């Protein structure tokens, strides 16, 4: 059965006969009769009774007509949506939190400015959640820190450094080792974030572990807490450099570690880009924004 059979049935009911339905559908009468016969044979129902030269719907036909009309309406909605989607292609970009704060707003603006009519959307979450969305097809591509496994193609994109910061007037030391860092009142991202995973890995290699007094899923709360003198936050330099330049924060230098990490541009290995998605990906890859 095809949508043609459903449309023919609805048209015969609407027009009250084979001849008028054939005229409305711009087909020959035998084509309409055949479609109705195929529909009846396929489902084992009798849709019409012929009384003289008129067609009368059976009880079965009357029960099925609303469902047929609903099916046809849903199909027409799909056709409209498909045409709209073709006219306004969608690009779905993901980013882990730091990239989401520093890169994604400018990237989206560049895509919308250069790709006329493209509906560009973004998801900002922790690196693991964003990678899962890329893996399952919910995102076309993404920028994340750390590593990406599974059926994902990952290309080095950029790099950044984590640093420890506190309030300028804090009594916390100017420099500290990793072993000394864990003795400070720490303000950290939640476990599972790329920055927290990197810090925990470096601390574990040094034989120590963090016991933060505050944890957050985002960076802004940690920046505010550190600026208020609550403790030392370990955050990406790109997020706190302006706060340090303005005197809101100062850096606590790590004497025995460099907390650098690589950002990755990721996509599914078997991802087939639409023209709009490919253009957006190239804008992102070329960092031309």
Coordinates of C-alpha atoms in Angstrom, one line a residue:
X1 CA 0.0 0.0 0.0
X2 CA 1.2 3.5 -0.8
X3 CA 0.0 7.0 0.0
X4 CA -1.6 7.0 -3.5
X5 CA -4.1 4.3 -2.4
X6 CA -5.0 6.4 0.7
X7 CA -5.4 9.6 -1.3
X8 CA -7.5 7.8 -4.0
X9 CA -9.9 6.4 -1.3
X10 CA -10.3 9.9 0.3
X11 CA -10.9 11.5 -3.0
X12 CA -13.6 9.0 -4.1
X13 CA -15.3 9.6 -0.7
X14 CA -15.1 13.4 -1.1
X15 CA -16.2 13.4 -4.8
X16 CA -18.9 10.8 -4.4
X17 CA -17.7 8.6 -7.3
X18 CA -15.0 7.2 -9.5
X19 CA -15.4 9.6 -12.4
X20 CA -15.2 12.8 -10.4
X21 CA -12.3 11.4 -8.3
X22 CA -10.4 10.5 -11.5
X23 CA -10.9 14.1 -12.8
X24 CA -9.7 15.6 -9.5
X25 CA -6.6 13.3 -9.4
X26 CA -6.0 13.8 -13.1
X27 CA -5.8 10.1 -13.8
X28 CA -7.9 7.6 -15.8
X29 CA -11.0 6.1 -14.3
X30 CA -9.5 2.5 -14.4
X31 CA -6.6 3.7 -12.3
X32 CA -9.0 4.9 -9.5
X33 CA -11.0 1.6 -9.7
X34 CA -7.8 -0.4 -9.5
X35 CA -6.5 1.5 -6.5
X36 CA -9.7 0.9 -4.6
X37 CA -9.8 -2.8 -5.5
X38 CA -6.2 -3.2 -4.4
X39 CA -6.9 -1.4 -1.1
X40 CA -9.9 -3.7 -0.4
X41 CA -8.0 -6.8 -1.4
X42 CA -4.9 -6.0 0.7
X43 CA -6.9 -5.4 3.9
X44 CA -9.8 -7.7 3.2
X45 CA -12.4 -5.1 3.6
X46 CA -15.3 -3.8 1.5
X47 CA -15.2 0.0 1.3
X48 CA -18.0 0.7 -1.2
X49 CA -21.2 -0.9 -2.4
X50 CA -22.5 0.0 -5.9
X51 CA -26.1 0.9 -5.9
X52 CA -27.2 1.5 -9.5
X53 CA -24.7 4.1 -10.8
X54 CA -23.8 5.3 -7.3
X55 CA -21.2 4.3 -4.8
X56 CA -22.3 4.0 -1.2
X57 CA -19.7 3.7 1.5
X58 CA -20.0 0.6 3.7
X59 CA -19.8 0.6 7.5
X60 CA -16.2 -0.5 7.2
X61 CA -15.5 2.4 4.8
X62 CA -17.1 4.9 7.1
X63 CA -15.0 3.7 10.0
X64 CA -11.7 3.8 8.0
X65 CA -12.3 7.2 6.3
X66 CA -11.3 9.3 9.3
X67 CA -8.1 7.3 9.7
X68 CA -7.3 7.7 6.0
X69 CA -7.9 11.4 6.2
X70 CA -5.7 11.7 9.3
X71 CA -3.0 9.6 7.5
X72 CA -3.2 11.9 4.5
X73 CA -3.0 15.0 6.6
X74 CA 0.1 13.8 8.5
X75 CA 1.8 12.9 5.2
X76 CA 1.0 16.4 3.8
X77 CA 2.5 17.9 7.0
X78 CA 5.6 15.8 6.5
X79 CA 5.9 17.0 2.9
X80 CA 5.5 20.6 4.0
X81 CA 8.1 20.1 6.8
X82 CA 10.5 18.4 4.3
X83 CA 10.2 21.3 1.8
X84 CA 10.8 23.8 4.6
X85 CA 13.8 21.8 5.9
X86 CA 15.3 21.8 2.4
X87 CA 14.7 25.6 2.1
X88 CA 16.2 26.2 5.6
X89 CA 18.9 23.6 6.3
X90 CA 19.9 23.0 9.9
X91 CA 23.4 22.9 11.4
X92 CA 23.8 21.4 14.9
X93 CA 27.1 22.3 16.7
X94 CA 28.2 21.1 20.1
X95 CA 30.9 22.3 22.5
X96 CA 32.2 21.5 25.9
X97 CA 31.7 24.3 28.5
X98 CA 34.9 26.3 27.9
X99 CA 34.7 26.2 24.1
X100 CA 31.0 27.0 24.5
X101 CA 31.9 30.2 26.4
X102 CA 34.8 31.3 24.3
X103 CA 34.2 30.1 20.7
X104 CA 30.6 29.0 20.0
X105 CA 28.9 32.4 20.1
X106 CA 31.3 33.8 17.5
X107 CA 31.1 30.6 15.4
X108 CA 27.3 30.7 15.3
X109 CA 27.3 34.4 14.3
X110 CA 29.8 33.6 11.5
X111 CA 27.8 30.7 10.2
X112 CA 24.6 32.7 10.2
X113 CA 26.3 35.6 8.6
X114 CA 28.0 33.7 5.8
X115 CA 25.4 30.9 5.2
X116 CA 22.2 32.7 4.3
X117 CA 19.1 30.9 5.5
X118 CA 20.9 28.3 7.6
X119 CA 19.3 27.5 11.0
X120 CA 22.4 27.1 13.2
X121 CA 21.9 25.6 16.7
X122 CA 24.3 24.7 19.5
X123 CA 24.5 22.4 22.6
X124 CA 27.0 23.3 25.4
X125 CA 27.5 20.5 28.0
X126 CA 30.4 18.6 29.5
X127 CA 32.7 16.9 27.0
X128 CA 31.4 13.4 27.6
X129 CA 27.8 14.4 27.0
X130 CA 28.7 16.3 23.8
X131 CA 30.7 13.4 22.4
X132 CA 27.7 11.1 23.0
X133 CA 25.4 13.4 21.1
X134 CA 27.9 13.4 18.2
X135 CA 28.1 9.6 18.4
X136 CA 24.3 9.2 18.2
X137 CA 23.8 11.8 15.5
X138 CA 22.2 14.5 17.6
X139 CA 25.1 16.9 16.6
X140 CA 26.8 17.3 13.3
X141 CA 30.2 18.2 14.8
X142 CA 31.6 19.6 18.1
X143 CA 34.6 21.1 19.8
X144 CA 35.6 19.3 23.0
X145 CA 38.5 19.0 25.4
X146 CA 40.2 15.7 26.3
X147 CA 39.7 12.5 24.4
X148 CA 37.0 11.1 22.2
X149 CA 36.5 7.4 21.6
X150 CA 34.0 5.2 19.8
X151 CA 33.2 5.7 16.2
X152 CA 34.3 9.3 16.2
X153 CA 36.8 11.1 14.0
X154 CA 38.8 13.6 16.1
X155 CA 41.3 16.2 14.8
X156 CA 43.4 18.4 17.1
X157 CA 41.9 21.8 17.0
X158 CA 43.5 24.0 19.6
X159 CA 45.0 23.8 23.1
X160 CA 44.7 25.7 26.4
X161 CA 46.1 25.7 29.9
X162 CA 44.4 25.4 33.3
X163 CA 45.6 27.6 36.1
X164 CA 44.9 28.1 39.8
X165 CA 43.5 31.5 40.7
X166 CA 42.3 33.3 43.8
X167 CA 41.3 36.8 45.0
X168 CA 44.2 39.3 44.8
X169 CA 44.2 40.0 48.5
X170 CA 44.0 36.3 49.5
X171 CA 46.5 34.9 52.0
X172 CA 46.9 31.9 49.7
X173 CA 50.5 31.4 48.4
X174 CA 51.9 32.8 45.2
X175 CA 53.2 29.5 44.1
X176 CA 52.5 25.9 45.1
X177 CA 53.3 22.3 44.1
X178 CA 50.5 19.8 43.2
X179 CA 50.9 18.3 46.6
X180 CA 50.5 21.7 48.1
X181 CA 47.5 22.6 45.8
X182 CA 45.3 19.9 47.4
X183 CA 45.9 21.5 50.8
X184 CA 44.2 24.7 49.6
X185 CA 40.4 25.3 49.8
X186 CA 39.7 24.2 46.2
X187 CA 36.9 25.3 43.9
X188 CA 36.5 22.8 41.1
X189 CA 34.3 21.7 38.3
X190 CA 32.3 18.5 38.8
X191 CA 33.8 15.2 38.0
X192 CA 33.2 14.3 34.4
X193 CA 34.2 17.7 33.0
X194 CA 37.3 17.8 30.9
X195 CA 39.1 20.2 33.1
X196 CA 38.4 18.2 36.3
X197 CA 39.4 15.0 34.7
X198 CA 42.7 16.5 33.6
X199 CA 43.4 17.9 37.1
X200 CA 42.5 14.6 38.8
X201 CA 44.7 12.6 36.5
X202 CA 47.7 14.9 37.2
X203 CA 47.0 14.8 41.0
X204 CA 46.7 11.0 40.9
X205 CA 50.1 10.8 39.1
X206 CA 51.6 12.8 41.9
X207 CA 50.0 10.5 44.5
X208 CA 47.5 13.0 45.9
X209 CA 43.7 13.7 45.4
X210 CA 41.5 16.8 45.6
X211 CA 38.9 17.4 48.2
X212 CA 37.2 20.6 47.0
X213 CA 35.1 22.7 49.3
X214 CA 32.9 23.7 46.3
X215 CA 32.1 22.0 43.0
X216 CA 30.1 23.4 40.1
X217 CA 28.9 22.3 36.7
X218 CA 29.9 25.7 35.2
X219 CA 32.8 28.1 35.4
X220 CA 31.0 31.3 36.3
X221 CA 30.2 30.3 39.9
X222 CA 33.8 29.2 40.5
X223 CA 35.1 32.5 39.2
X224 CA 32.8 34.4 41.5
X225 CA 33.7 32.3 44.4
X226 CA 37.4 32.7 43.9
X227 CA 37.0 36.5 43.4
X228 CA 35.2 36.7 46.7
X229 CA 38.1 35.0 48.5
X230 CA 36.4 31.7 49.1
X231 CA 39.4 29.7 47.8
X232 CA 41.4 28.7 44.8
X233 CA 39.7 27.8 41.5
X234 CA 41.4 25.7 38.8
X235 CA 40.1 27.0 35.5
X236 CA 41.1 27.6 31.8
X237 CA 43.3 30.6 31.4
X238 CA 41.1 31.7 28.5
X239 CA 38.2 32.2 30.9
X240 CA 40.0 34.1 33.6
X241 CA 42.7 36.1 31.8
X242 CA 40.5 39.2 31.7
X243 CA 39.7 38.8 35.4
X244 CA 43.4 38.7 36.1
X245 CA 44.1 41.7 33.8
X246 CA 41.4 43.7 35.6
X247 CA 42.7 42.8 39.1
X248 CA 39.8 40.7 40.1
X249 CA 41.9 37.5 40.3
X250 CA 45.5 36.6 40.6
X251 CA 47.3 33.4 39.5
X252 CA 48.8 30.8 41.9
X253 CA 51.7 29.4 39.9
X254 CA 52.1 25.6 39.9
X255 CA 55.8 24.8 40.3
X256 CA 55.8 21.2 39.2
X257 CA 53.1 20.8 36.6
X258 CA 51.8 22.3 33.4
X259 CA 48.1 21.6 33.1
X260 CA 47.8 21.9 29.3
X261 CA 45.2 20.1 27.2
X262 CA 44.2 19.7 23.6
X263 CA 40.8 20.7 22.1
X264 CA 39.4 18.4 19.5
X265 CA 37.1 18.9 16.5
X266 CA 35.0 15.8 16.4
X267 CA 32.4 14.2 14.1
X268 CA 31.1 10.7 13.3
X269 CA 33.4 8.8 11.0
X270 CA 30.5 7.9 8.8
X271 CA 28.9 11.4 8.9
X272 CA 27.6 12.5 5.6
X273 CA 27.5 16.3 5.6
X274 CA 24.9 18.3 3.8
X275 CA 26.3 21.3 1.8
X276 CA 25.4 23.6 4.7
X277 CA 26.9 21.4 7.3
X278 CA 30.1 21.0 5.3
X279 CA 30.4 24.8 4.9
X280 CA 29.8 25.3 8.6
X281 CA 32.4 22.7 9.5
X282 CA 34.9 24.3 7.2
X283 CA 34.3 27.7 8.8
X284 CA 34.9 26.1 12.2
X285 CA 37.9 24.0 11.1
X286 CA 39.6 27.1 9.5
X287 CA 38.9 29.2 12.6
X288 CA 37.8 31.9 10.2
X289 CA 35.5 33.7 12.6

